[in-house]
Coordinates of C-alpha atoms in Angstrom, one line a residue:
M1 CA 55.0 10.4 20.2
A2 CA 55.4 11.1 16.5
K3 CA 54.5 7.5 15.7
V4 CA 51.3 7.8 17.8
L5 CA 50.3 11.0 16.0
I6 CA 50.9 9.5 12.6
L7 CA 48.8 6.4 13.6
A8 CA 46.0 8.7 14.8
I9 CA 46.0 10.6 11.5
V10 CA 45.9 7.3 9.5
L11 CA 43.0 5.9 11.6
A12 CA 41.1 9.1 11.2
A13 CA 41.5 9.1 7.5
A14 CA 40.4 5.4 7.3
A15 CA 37.4 6.2 9.4
A16 CA 36.4 9.1 7.2
A17 CA 36.8 7.0 4.1
A18 CA 34.6 4.3 5.6
E19 CA 32.0 6.8 6.5
A20 CA 32.0 8.2 3.0
A21 CA 31.5 4.7 1.6
L22 CA 28.2 4.2 3.5
P23 CA 25.0 4.5 1.5
G24 CA 23.8 8.1 1.4
R25 CA 27.2 9.5 2.5
G26 CA 30.2 11.0 0.6
V27 CA 30.2 12.6 -2.8
L28 CA 26.9 13.1 -4.6
G29 CA 26.6 12.6 -8.3
S30 CA 27.1 16.3 -8.9
G31 CA 30.5 16.1 -7.3
Q32 CA 29.2 18.2 -4.3
E33 CA 30.1 17.0 -0.8
A34 CA 26.9 15.7 0.9
P35 CA 26.1 18.1 3.7
Y36 CA 22.8 16.3 4.3
R37 CA 21.9 14.8 7.7
I38 CA 19.0 12.4 8.0
H39 CA 16.9 11.5 11.0
T40 CA 14.4 8.7 11.0
L41 CA 11.3 9.0 13.2
F42 CA 8.4 6.6 14.1
S43 CA 5.5 6.9 16.6
V44 CA 4.3 4.3 19.1
E45 CA 2.5 3.9 22.4
C46 CA 3.3 2.0 25.6
Q47 CA 1.9 -1.4 24.5
N48 CA 3.3 -4.8 23.8
Y49 CA 1.7 -4.5 20.3
F50 CA 4.1 -1.7 19.5
D51 CA 7.1 -3.2 21.3
W52 CA 7.6 -6.2 19.1
Q53 CA 7.1 -3.9 16.0
T54 CA 9.7 -1.6 17.4
V55 CA 12.2 -4.4 17.7
G56 CA 11.6 -5.4 14.1
L57 CA 11.9 -1.9 12.7
V58 CA 15.0 -0.9 14.7
H59 CA 16.7 -4.2 13.8
S60 CA 16.0 -3.6 10.1
F61 CA 17.1 0.0 10.4
K62 CA 20.6 -1.2 11.5
K63 CA 20.6 -4.1 9.0
A64 CA 19.7 -1.8 6.1
R65 CA 22.5 0.6 7.1
Q66 CA 20.1 3.6 7.1
P67 CA 22.2 6.7 7.6
G68 CA 21.7 8.9 10.7
P69 CA 20.0 8.2 14.0
I70 CA 16.5 6.8 14.6
T71 CA 14.1 8.1 17.3
R72 CA 11.0 6.4 18.7
L73 CA 8.4 8.9 19.8
L74 CA 6.8 7.1 22.7
S75 CA 3.3 8.4 23.6
C76 CA 2.4 7.3 27.1
T77 CA 0.4 8.5 30.1
D78 CA 2.2 8.9 33.5
D79 CA 0.5 5.7 34.8
E80 CA 1.5 3.7 31.7
L81 CA 5.1 4.9 32.0
R82 CA 5.3 3.6 35.6
S83 CA 4.7 0.0 34.5
Y84 CA 6.3 0.1 31.1
R85 CA 9.1 -2.4 30.5
G86 CA 10.4 -1.4 27.0
M87 CA 12.5 1.8 27.5
D88 CA 15.6 0.0 26.2
L89 CA 14.0 -1.1 22.9
A90 CA 15.0 2.0 20.9
P91 CA 16.5 5.5 21.2
T92 CA 13.4 7.1 22.6
M93 CA 11.8 10.5 23.3
V94 CA 8.8 10.2 25.6
V95 CA 6.0 12.5 24.5
P96 CA 2.7 13.3 26.3
S97 CA -0.1 10.9 25.2
M98 CA -3.0 12.5 23.3
S99 CA -4.9 9.2 22.9
R100 CA -7.5 10.8 25.1
H101 CA -7.7 14.4 23.8
P102 CA -7.0 16.8 26.7
K103 CA -9.8 19.2 25.6
T104 CA -12.5 17.2 23.9
G105 CA -12.0 13.8 25.7
D106 CA -12.1 12.1 22.3
W107 CA -10.4 8.7 22.2
Y108 CA -8.2 8.7 19.1
P109 CA -4.7 7.2 19.5
A110 CA -3.7 7.9 15.9
I111 CA -3.4 11.6 16.7
N112 CA -0.2 10.8 18.7
K113 CA 1.7 10.6 15.4
P114 CA 1.5 14.4 14.5
A115 CA 1.4 15.4 18.2
G116 CA 4.6 13.5 18.8
I117 CA 6.4 15.1 15.9
V118 CA 5.3 18.6 17.0
H119 CA 6.7 17.7 20.5
W120 CA 10.0 16.5 19.0
L121 CA 10.4 19.6 16.9
K122 CA 9.9 21.8 19.9
H123 CA 11.9 19.9 22.5
S124 CA 14.6 17.8 20.8
K125 CA 18.1 19.1 20.3
D126 CA 18.4 16.6 17.5
A127 CA 15.8 18.5 15.5
E128 CA 18.2 21.4 15.4
K129 CA 20.8 19.3 13.7
V130 CA 18.8 17.7 10.9
D131 CA 18.3 18.6 7.2
W132 CA 16.1 15.7 6.2
V133 CA 13.5 13.5 8.0
V134 CA 12.2 10.1 7.1
I135 CA 8.9 9.3 8.9
L136 CA 7.8 5.6 9.1
D137 CA 5.2 3.5 10.8
A138 CA 6.3 0.9 13.4
D139 CA 4.9 -2.0 11.4
M140 CA 7.6 -1.7 8.7
I141 CA 10.8 -3.5 7.7
I142 CA 13.5 -1.4 6.0
R143 CA 15.3 -3.3 3.3
G144 CA 17.8 -0.7 2.2
P145 CA 18.9 2.9 2.9
I146 CA 16.1 5.5 2.4
I147 CA 18.0 8.6 1.2
P148 CA 15.5 11.4 0.6
W149 CA 17.5 13.1 -2.2
E150 CA 18.1 9.8 -3.9
L151 CA 14.3 9.3 -4.0
G152 CA 14.0 12.7 -5.7
A153 CA 12.9 14.7 -2.6
E154 CA 13.4 18.4 -2.7
K155 CA 12.6 21.3 -0.5
G156 CA 8.9 21.9 -1.1
R157 CA 8.5 18.4 -2.8
P158 CA 8.4 15.5 -0.3
V159 CA 8.4 11.9 -1.4
S160 CA 5.7 9.5 -0.3
A161 CA 3.8 6.4 -1.3
Y162 CA 0.4 6.3 -3.0
Y163 CA -2.7 5.6 -0.8
G164 CA -5.5 5.5 -3.4
Y165 CA -8.3 4.9 -0.8
L166 CA -8.0 8.5 0.5
V167 CA -11.0 9.5 -1.7
G168 CA -11.7 12.6 0.5
C169 CA -9.0 14.4 -1.6
D170 CA -11.5 14.3 -4.5
N171 CA -14.8 15.4 -2.8
I172 CA -16.4 17.7 -0.3
L173 CA -14.0 16.7 2.5
S174 CA -11.0 18.4 0.9
K175 CA -13.1 21.5 0.0
L176 CA -14.2 21.8 3.6
H177 CA -10.8 21.3 5.2
T178 CA -8.3 23.0 2.9
K179 CA -8.2 26.1 0.8
H180 CA -6.2 24.2 -1.8
P181 CA -8.0 20.9 -2.6
E182 CA -6.2 20.8 -5.9
L183 CA -3.0 20.2 -3.9
C184 CA -4.4 17.3 -1.9
D185 CA -2.3 14.2 -2.5
K186 CA -3.4 10.6 -1.6
V187 CA -0.2 9.6 0.2
G188 CA 1.0 8.0 3.3
G189 CA 3.2 5.2 4.8
L190 CA 6.7 6.5 3.8
L191 CA 7.4 10.2 4.2
A192 CA 10.8 11.7 3.2
M193 CA 11.0 15.5 3.5
H194 CA 13.2 18.5 4.2
M195 CA 13.2 19.8 7.8
D196 CA 12.0 23.2 6.7
D197 CA 8.9 21.6 5.2
L198 CA 8.3 19.5 8.3
R199 CA 8.5 22.6 10.5
K200 CA 5.8 24.3 8.4
L201 CA 3.7 21.2 8.1
A202 CA 3.7 19.6 11.6
P203 CA 1.5 22.1 13.5
M204 CA -0.9 22.1 10.5
W205 CA -0.9 18.3 10.4
L206 CA -1.9 18.2 14.0
S207 CA -4.5 20.9 13.7
K208 CA -6.1 19.4 10.5
T209 CA -6.2 16.0 12.2
E210 CA -8.2 17.5 15.1
E211 CA -10.4 19.3 12.6
V212 CA -11.2 16.2 10.4
R213 CA -11.7 14.1 13.5
E214 CA -14.3 16.5 14.9
D215 CA -16.2 16.6 11.5
R216 CA -18.4 13.6 12.4
A217 CA -21.0 14.7 9.8
H218 CA -18.5 13.6 7.1
W219 CA -17.2 10.3 8.5
A220 CA -19.2 8.3 6.1
T221 CA -17.5 5.7 3.9
N222 CA -18.6 7.3 0.7
I223 CA -16.9 10.5 1.7
T224 CA -13.7 9.3 3.5
G225 CA -13.1 5.8 2.1
D226 CA -12.9 4.6 5.7
I227 CA -14.8 1.3 5.6
Y228 CA -15.7 1.6 9.2
G229 CA -17.2 5.1 8.9
K230 CA -15.6 6.0 12.3
G231 CA -13.1 8.7 11.4
W232 CA -10.3 6.3 12.0
I233 CA -8.1 7.7 9.2
S234 CA -8.6 11.3 10.2
E235 CA -4.8 11.6 10.9
M236 CA -4.1 10.6 7.3
Y237 CA -6.4 13.3 6.0
G238 CA -4.8 15.6 8.6
Y239 CA -1.5 15.0 6.9
S240 CA -2.8 15.4 3.3
F241 CA -4.9 18.5 4.0
G242 CA -2.1 20.1 6.1
A243 CA 0.4 19.5 3.3
A244 CA -2.0 21.1 0.9
E245 CA -2.4 24.1 3.2
V246 CA 1.3 24.8 3.3
G247 CA 1.8 24.3 -0.4
L248 CA 3.6 20.9 -0.4
K249 CA 3.2 18.8 -3.6
H250 CA 4.5 15.3 -3.3
K251 CA 6.5 13.2 -5.6
I252 CA 4.7 9.8 -5.4
D253 CA 6.7 6.6 -6.0
D254 CA 4.5 3.5 -5.8
N255 CA 7.5 1.1 -6.2
L256 CA 9.4 1.9 -3.0
M257 CA 7.0 0.3 -0.4
I258 CA 5.1 -2.9 -0.6
Y259 CA 2.7 -4.9 1.5
P260 CA 3.8 -8.5 2.0
G261 CA 1.5 -10.6 0.0
Y262 CA 1.5 -8.3 -3.0
T263 CA 3.7 -8.8 -6.1
P264 CA 6.2 -6.0 -6.8
R265 CA 6.4 -4.5 -10.3
Q266 CA 8.9 -6.3 -12.5
G267 CA 12.3 -4.6 -12.5
F268 CA 11.7 -2.7 -9.2
E269 CA 13.1 -3.6 -5.8
P270 CA 11.0 -2.2 -2.9
I271 CA 13.2 -0.9 0.0
L272 CA 10.4 -0.9 2.6
M273 CA 7.9 -3.5 3.6
H274 CA 4.7 -2.5 5.4
Y275 CA 3.0 -5.5 7.1
G276 CA -0.2 -3.7 7.9
L277 CA -2.3 -6.4 6.2
P278 CA -2.5 -10.2 6.8
F279 CA -0.4 -12.3 4.4
K280 CA 0.3 -16.0 3.8
V281 CA 2.7 -18.4 2.2
G282 CA 1.2 -21.8 1.5
N283 CA -0.4 -22.9 4.7
W284 CA 1.5 -20.5 6.9
S285 CA 0.1 -17.0 7.6
F286 CA 0.7 -13.9 9.7
S287 CA -1.5 -11.0 10.8
K288 CA -0.2 -8.3 13.2
L289 CA -3.7 -8.0 14.7
D290 CA -3.5 -11.6 15.9
N291 CA -0.6 -10.4 18.1
H292 CA -2.1 -7.3 19.7
E293 CA -1.4 -8.3 23.3
D294 CA 1.7 -10.4 22.6
D295 CA 4.6 -9.9 25.0
I296 CA 7.0 -11.9 22.8
V297 CA 9.6 -9.2 23.3
Y298 CA 9.9 -10.2 27.0
D299 CA 9.4 -13.9 26.6
C300 CA 12.9 -15.5 26.3
G301 CA 13.2 -18.0 23.5
R302 CA 9.9 -17.3 21.8
L303 CA 9.7 -16.2 18.2
F304 CA 6.8 -15.9 15.7
P305 CA 6.0 -19.2 14.0
E306 CA 8.6 -19.9 11.4
P307 CA 7.6 -19.5 7.7
P308 CA 8.5 -21.9 4.9
Y309 CA 12.2 -21.9 3.9
P310 CA 13.4 -20.5 0.6
R311 CA 13.8 -23.9 -0.9
E312 CA 10.2 -24.8 0.0
V313 CA 9.0 -21.6 -1.6
K314 CA 10.8 -22.4 -4.8
M315 CA 9.0 -25.8 -4.9
M316 CA 5.5 -24.4 -4.2
E317 CA 5.4 -21.6 -6.8
P318 CA 6.7 -22.1 -10.4
D319 CA 5.9 -18.5 -11.5
P320 CA 9.0 -16.4 -10.9
N321 CA 7.2 -13.2 -10.2
K322 CA 4.7 -14.7 -7.7
R323 CA 7.6 -16.6 -6.2
R324 CA 9.4 -13.2 -5.7
A325 CA 6.4 -12.0 -3.8
L326 CA 6.5 -15.0 -1.5
F327 CA 10.2 -14.5 -0.8
L328 CA 9.4 -10.9 0.3
S329 CA 6.8 -12.3 2.7
I330 CA 9.1 -14.8 4.4
E331 CA 11.9 -12.1 4.4
C332 CA 9.6 -9.9 6.4
I333 CA 8.8 -12.3 9.2
N334 CA 12.3 -13.8 9.2
T335 CA 13.8 -10.3 9.7
L336 CA 11.3 -9.7 12.6
N337 CA 12.3 -13.0 14.2
E338 CA 16.0 -12.3 13.7
G339 CA 15.5 -9.0 15.5
L340 CA 13.7 -10.7 18.4
L341 CA 16.5 -13.3 18.6
M342 CA 19.2 -10.7 18.9
H343 CA 17.0 -8.7 21.4
H344 CA 16.6 -11.7 23.6
A345 CA 20.3 -12.3 23.7
A346 CA 21.0 -8.7 24.5
R347 CA 18.6 -8.9 27.5
G348 CA 20.6 -11.8 28.9
C349 CA 18.3 -14.6 27.9
A350 CA 19.8 -18.1 28.0
K351 CA 21.4 -19.3 24.8
E352 CA 18.8 -20.8 22.5
K353 CA 18.8 -24.5 21.9
W354 CA 19.9 -25.4 18.4
S355 CA 17.2 -25.8 15.8
K356 CA 17.1 -25.8 12.0
Y357 CA 15.3 -22.4 12.0
L358 CA 17.8 -20.7 14.3
S359 CA 20.6 -22.1 12.3
F360 CA 19.0 -20.6 9.1
L361 CA 18.6 -17.1 10.7
K362 CA 22.2 -17.1 11.7
S363 CA 23.5 -18.5 8.4
K364 CA 25.4 -16.7 5.6
T365 CA 22.6 -17.7 3.2
F366 CA 20.1 -15.6 5.2
A367 CA 22.6 -12.7 5.5
E368 CA 23.1 -12.7 1.8
L369 CA 19.4 -12.8 1.0
T370 CA 18.8 -9.9 3.3
K371 CA 21.8 -7.6 2.6
P372 CA 20.8 -4.0 2.0
K373 CA 18.9 -3.3 -1.2
L374 CA 20.1 -0.3 -3.1
L375 CA 17.8 1.8 -5.4
K376 CA 18.2 1.2 -9.1
P377 CA 18.0 4.0 -11.6
K378 CA 14.8 2.4 -13.0
S379 CA 13.0 3.2 -9.7
L380 CA 13.7 6.9 -10.2
Q381 CA 12.1 7.7 -13.5
T382 CA 11.6 11.4 -14.3
E383 CA 8.4 12.7 -15.9
E384 CA 10.4 13.2 -19.1
T385 CA 11.5 9.6 -19.4
V386 CA 8.0 8.4 -18.6
K387 CA 6.6 10.6 -21.5
E388 CA 9.3 9.2 -23.8
K389 CA 8.3 5.7 -22.9
L390 CA 4.7 6.4 -23.5
T391 CA 5.4 8.0 -26.9
D392 CA 7.4 4.9 -27.9
E393 CA 4.6 2.6 -26.9
A394 CA 2.0 4.7 -28.8
A395 CA 4.1 4.4 -31.9
R396 CA 3.8 0.7 -32.0
T397 CA 1.3 -0.5 -34.6
Y398 CA 0.2 -3.7 -32.9
P399 CA 0.6 -3.7 -29.1
K400 CA 0.1 -6.9 -27.1
I401 CA -3.4 -7.7 -25.8
H402 CA -4.7 -9.8 -22.9
T403 CA -8.4 -10.5 -22.4
I404 CA -9.8 -11.1 -18.9
F405 CA -13.2 -11.9 -17.5
S406 CA -14.5 -12.5 -13.9
T407 CA -16.6 -15.4 -12.6
E408 CA -17.3 -17.4 -9.5
C409 CA -17.2 -21.1 -8.6
T410 CA -20.8 -21.9 -9.7
P411 CA -22.3 -23.9 -12.6
Y412 CA -24.0 -20.7 -13.7
F413 CA -20.7 -19.2 -14.6
D414 CA -19.2 -22.5 -15.9
W415 CA -21.5 -22.8 -18.9
Q416 CA -20.9 -19.1 -19.7
T417 CA -17.2 -19.7 -19.5
V418 CA -17.4 -22.5 -22.0
G419 CA -19.3 -20.3 -24.5
L420 CA -16.9 -17.3 -24.1
I421 CA -13.8 -19.4 -24.4
H422 CA -15.1 -21.2 -27.4
S423 CA -16.0 -17.9 -29.1
F424 CA -12.6 -16.4 -28.1
H425 CA -10.8 -19.1 -30.1
L426 CA -13.1 -18.8 -33.1
S427 CA -13.0 -14.9 -33.2
G428 CA -9.3 -14.6 -33.9
Q429 CA -8.9 -12.4 -30.8
P430 CA -5.1 -11.7 -30.4
G431 CA -3.3 -12.5 -27.2
N432 CA -4.2 -14.7 -24.2
I433 CA -7.4 -15.0 -22.1
T434 CA -7.6 -15.4 -18.4
R435 CA -10.6 -16.3 -16.2
L436 CA -10.5 -14.5 -12.8
L437 CA -12.1 -17.1 -10.6
S438 CA -13.4 -15.7 -7.3
C439 CA -14.0 -18.5 -4.7
T440 CA -14.0 -19.2 -1.0
D441 CA -11.7 -22.0 0.3
E442 CA -14.8 -24.1 0.8
D443 CA -16.0 -23.5 -2.8
L444 CA -12.6 -24.5 -4.2
K445 CA -12.6 -27.8 -2.3
K446 CA -15.7 -29.0 -4.2
Y447 CA -15.2 -27.1 -7.5
T448 CA -14.8 -29.3 -10.6
G449 CA -14.4 -26.7 -13.4
H450 CA -10.7 -25.9 -13.1
D451 CA -10.0 -27.0 -16.7
L452 CA -12.6 -24.8 -18.4
A453 CA -10.2 -21.9 -19.0
P454 CA -6.8 -20.5 -18.2
T455 CA -7.5 -19.3 -14.6
H456 CA -6.2 -16.9 -12.0
Y457 CA -7.7 -17.7 -8.6
V458 CA -8.7 -14.8 -6.3
P459 CA -10.2 -14.7 -2.8
S460 CA -14.0 -14.2 -2.9
M461 CA -15.3 -10.9 -1.8
S462 CA -19.0 -11.9 -2.3
R463 CA -19.3 -11.5 1.5
H464 CA -17.3 -8.4 2.2
P465 CA -14.5 -9.3 4.7
L466 CA -15.0 -6.1 6.8
T467 CA -18.6 -5.1 6.4
G468 CA -20.3 -8.5 5.9
D469 CA -22.3 -7.1 3.0
W470 CA -23.3 -9.8 0.5
Y471 CA -22.5 -8.3 -3.0
P472 CA -20.9 -10.8 -5.5
A473 CA -20.6 -8.1 -8.2
I474 CA -17.7 -6.5 -6.3
N475 CA -15.6 -9.6 -7.2
K476 CA -15.1 -8.0 -10.7
P477 CA -13.0 -5.0 -9.6
A478 CA -11.5 -6.9 -6.6
A479 CA -10.4 -9.7 -9.0
V480 CA -8.9 -7.3 -11.5
L481 CA -6.9 -5.7 -8.7
H482 CA -5.7 -9.0 -7.4
W483 CA -4.6 -10.1 -10.9
L484 CA -2.6 -6.9 -11.4
N485 CA -0.9 -7.4 -8.1
H486 CA 0.0 -11.0 -8.4
V487 CA 0.7 -11.7 -12.1
N488 CA 3.6 -10.7 -14.3
I489 CA 1.7 -9.1 -17.2
D490 CA 3.5 -8.3 -20.4
A491 CA 0.5 -7.0 -22.4
E492 CA 0.1 -3.3 -23.2
F493 CA -3.7 -3.3 -23.5
I494 CA -6.3 -5.3 -21.5
V495 CA -9.7 -6.2 -22.8
I496 CA -12.2 -6.8 -20.0
L497 CA -15.4 -8.7 -20.8
D498 CA -18.3 -10.3 -18.9
A499 CA -18.7 -14.0 -18.8
D500 CA -22.1 -13.9 -20.6
M501 CA -20.7 -12.7 -23.9
I502 CA -19.9 -14.2 -27.3
L503 CA -17.1 -12.8 -29.4
R504 CA -17.9 -12.5 -33.1
G505 CA -14.6 -11.0 -34.1
P506 CA -11.4 -9.5 -32.6
I507 CA -11.6 -6.5 -30.2
T508 CA -8.3 -4.6 -30.7
P509 CA -7.2 -1.2 -29.4
W510 CA -6.0 0.0 -32.8
E511 CA -9.3 -0.6 -34.4
F512 CA -11.2 1.4 -31.8
N513 CA -8.6 4.1 -31.3
A514 CA -7.9 3.2 -27.7
A515 CA -4.8 4.8 -26.2
R516 CA -3.2 5.5 -22.9
G517 CA -5.6 7.9 -21.1
R518 CA -8.3 7.1 -23.5
P519 CA -10.0 3.7 -22.8
V520 CA -12.8 2.4 -25.0
S521 CA -16.1 1.0 -23.8
T522 CA -19.8 0.5 -24.8
P523 CA -22.8 2.8 -23.9
Y524 CA -25.0 1.8 -21.0
E525 CA -27.6 4.6 -21.0
Y526 CA -29.5 3.4 -18.0
L527 CA -26.7 4.6 -15.7
I528 CA -28.7 7.8 -15.0
G529 CA -26.7 8.4 -11.8
C530 CA -24.1 10.0 -14.0
D531 CA -26.5 12.9 -14.5
N532 CA -27.8 13.5 -11.0
V533 CA -26.9 13.8 -7.3
L534 CA -25.2 10.4 -7.3
A535 CA -22.3 11.6 -9.5
K536 CA -22.0 14.8 -7.5
L537 CA -21.7 12.8 -4.3
H538 CA -19.2 10.2 -5.5
T539 CA -16.9 12.0 -7.9
S540 CA -15.3 15.4 -8.0
H541 CA -15.7 15.3 -11.8
P542 CA -19.4 14.5 -12.5
D543 CA -19.1 16.1 -15.9
A544 CA -16.6 13.4 -16.8
C545 CA -18.9 10.5 -15.8
D546 CA -19.5 8.2 -18.8
K547 CA -22.5 5.8 -19.0
V548 CA -20.4 2.8 -20.1
G549 CA -19.8 -0.9 -19.3
G550 CA -19.7 -4.4 -20.7
V551 CA -16.6 -4.2 -22.9
I552 CA -13.6 -2.3 -21.7
V553 CA -10.3 -1.8 -23.6
M554 CA -7.7 0.0 -21.5
H555 CA -4.0 0.5 -21.4
I556 CA -2.3 -1.5 -18.7
D557 CA -0.8 1.6 -17.1
D558 CA -4.2 3.2 -16.9
L559 CA -5.6 0.0 -15.4
R560 CA -2.9 -0.1 -12.7
Q561 CA -3.7 3.5 -11.8
F562 CA -7.5 2.9 -11.9
A563 CA -8.2 -0.5 -10.5
M564 CA -7.9 0.3 -6.8
L565 CA -10.2 3.3 -7.3
W566 CA -12.7 1.1 -9.2
L567 CA -12.9 -1.1 -6.1
H568 CA -13.1 1.7 -3.6
K569 CA -15.8 3.6 -5.6
T570 CA -17.8 0.3 -5.8
E571 CA -17.6 0.0 -2.0
E572 CA -18.5 3.6 -1.6
V573 CA -21.6 3.5 -3.8
R574 CA -22.7 0.2 -2.3
A575 CA -22.5 1.8 1.2
D576 CA -24.6 4.7 0.1
K577 CA -28.0 3.1 0.8
A578 CA -29.7 6.4 1.0
H579 CA -29.4 6.7 -2.8
Y580 CA -30.4 3.3 -4.0
A581 CA -33.7 4.6 -5.4
T582 CA -34.6 3.8 -9.0
N583 CA -35.0 7.5 -9.9
I584 CA -31.4 8.1 -8.8
T585 CA -29.6 5.0 -9.9
G586 CA -31.8 3.5 -12.7
D587 CA -31.7 0.2 -10.7
I588 CA -35.2 -1.2 -11.0
F589 CA -34.7 -3.3 -8.0
E590 CA -33.5 -0.4 -5.8
S591 CA -31.0 -2.7 -4.1
G592 CA -27.7 -1.2 -5.1
W593 CA -27.0 -4.1 -7.4
I594 CA -25.3 -2.0 -10.1
S595 CA -23.0 -0.3 -7.6
E596 CA -20.0 -2.0 -9.3
M597 CA -21.0 -0.3 -12.6
Y598 CA -21.1 3.1 -11.0
G599 CA -17.9 2.2 -9.2
Y600 CA -16.3 1.9 -12.7
S601 CA -17.9 5.1 -14.1
F602 CA -17.1 7.2 -11.0
G603 CA -13.6 5.8 -10.7
A604 CA -12.9 6.5 -14.4
A605 CA -14.2 10.1 -14.0
E606 CA -11.6 10.6 -11.2
V607 CA -8.8 9.3 -13.3
F608 CA -9.6 10.2 -16.9
F609 CA -11.4 13.6 -16.5

């Protein structure tokens, strides 16, 4: 009996030691024992579309060794539940569906997210045992443990990712829907917060979602940033406005989550992938919307089409940073497929026939490539260290410069390119120059000017992929954003020119007193929209609107913060056809042709006011 007791004590001690060794458990850096308990939540509906996403997320949850339990909030009607096949896909709490609003009759499935969380708080015993909550979307893959306090979350200070397109935080929308528009944060995707904050926020999140959804008078693209103008992102504004109402100010980390297809910042390891957008690797591509009705979860032996292997990716992309982005893309779909493979086996499907791809998914190589990623200290910079870094950079006498300009695959831009490149070399301009070449796949097949300049190829947005609007000028901000997301840039200042320019001498930041937070440009007085209703409609800081363009000298950190807003403001002004008139814009053609220039000025006013 004594031997048994001793053995039990030894085993208990070993188990406790093993638990303490798990990420997010054990002793904190301060030496204090971690009393924190984490619960991960995600919201779905009774559809095949969410079932395969659930398999991927839950599999990655286990693979990443995320601490604590995970709960799927399953929003279904009684009729849907009777025929639903996926109750075993995840630990689940069934919540009443609000896709069809019980009072207004409005069809808006996105409201199920806050409604499900409110229901969980009221009816789940687990909610009584939790200190921290991580809230994710179903279309995500976890790459490493998400520990709120390691991300810097505090009570009253949740952590989230930046969603720059939520322009309603800067205009009349926030003033209408929250008493504290100055607290409105453009955040979403990943949410890590203390339970006390969630209890205050959740009812307000739901209420504000209903409020914004009912405000049809302000669904327009130029007010919400919703390219469809249908109030589809009301739930996201419900979150931001609700958080502002209860006084939550977010810590925003833009390096924790990444969309496959985008290039991560050098030195940062994203711990979450959000495959909400289409992405491709070579000739292989994936889009979640192409699999909306897919019952792949219930179809034994079927996986999503296999992507290229790591060895093939190494051969197709010589640039190490771009190659890193491609590796993330194939990791995303391979993890999804690995989850499906294990799910099929658990459901009693017949053993899969051997294939090269199945062998790879079960290999030690794949296991090593996808082992849990841990946060590095570099991902958790404090405001003080950022300030120190900026001070050091400002002290340098001659920072590195990179010059860029935007063109399309046409002879019209080719002869301009020759002139600009020739003058660049004669002028003594420091640093490198890159042409951002916006082309469709068809254009590229017949294009002959590849050797005219060092080139970064970007997808053409001349025909807007969502609205169908023909507006080639939008390629400039779209190309700059693409370049930032796909190139490893070591320059500190970027000089942005137009193709129809000739350099007569070097354009340097030190000569014109450019600094971080203080870009330099040239006056364009005809941009009269900075002085009238146009600026008041499209920026919350019309007094900061500058009539500038042509030459732009900007710090790389500012450009990273600003580029997405430049693109969104361009889309917003372009969509505002009611204010195309010459007396409002200064555009003599009254066609919205200079929307991109206003997109720059209005975006800059938002960032540099």
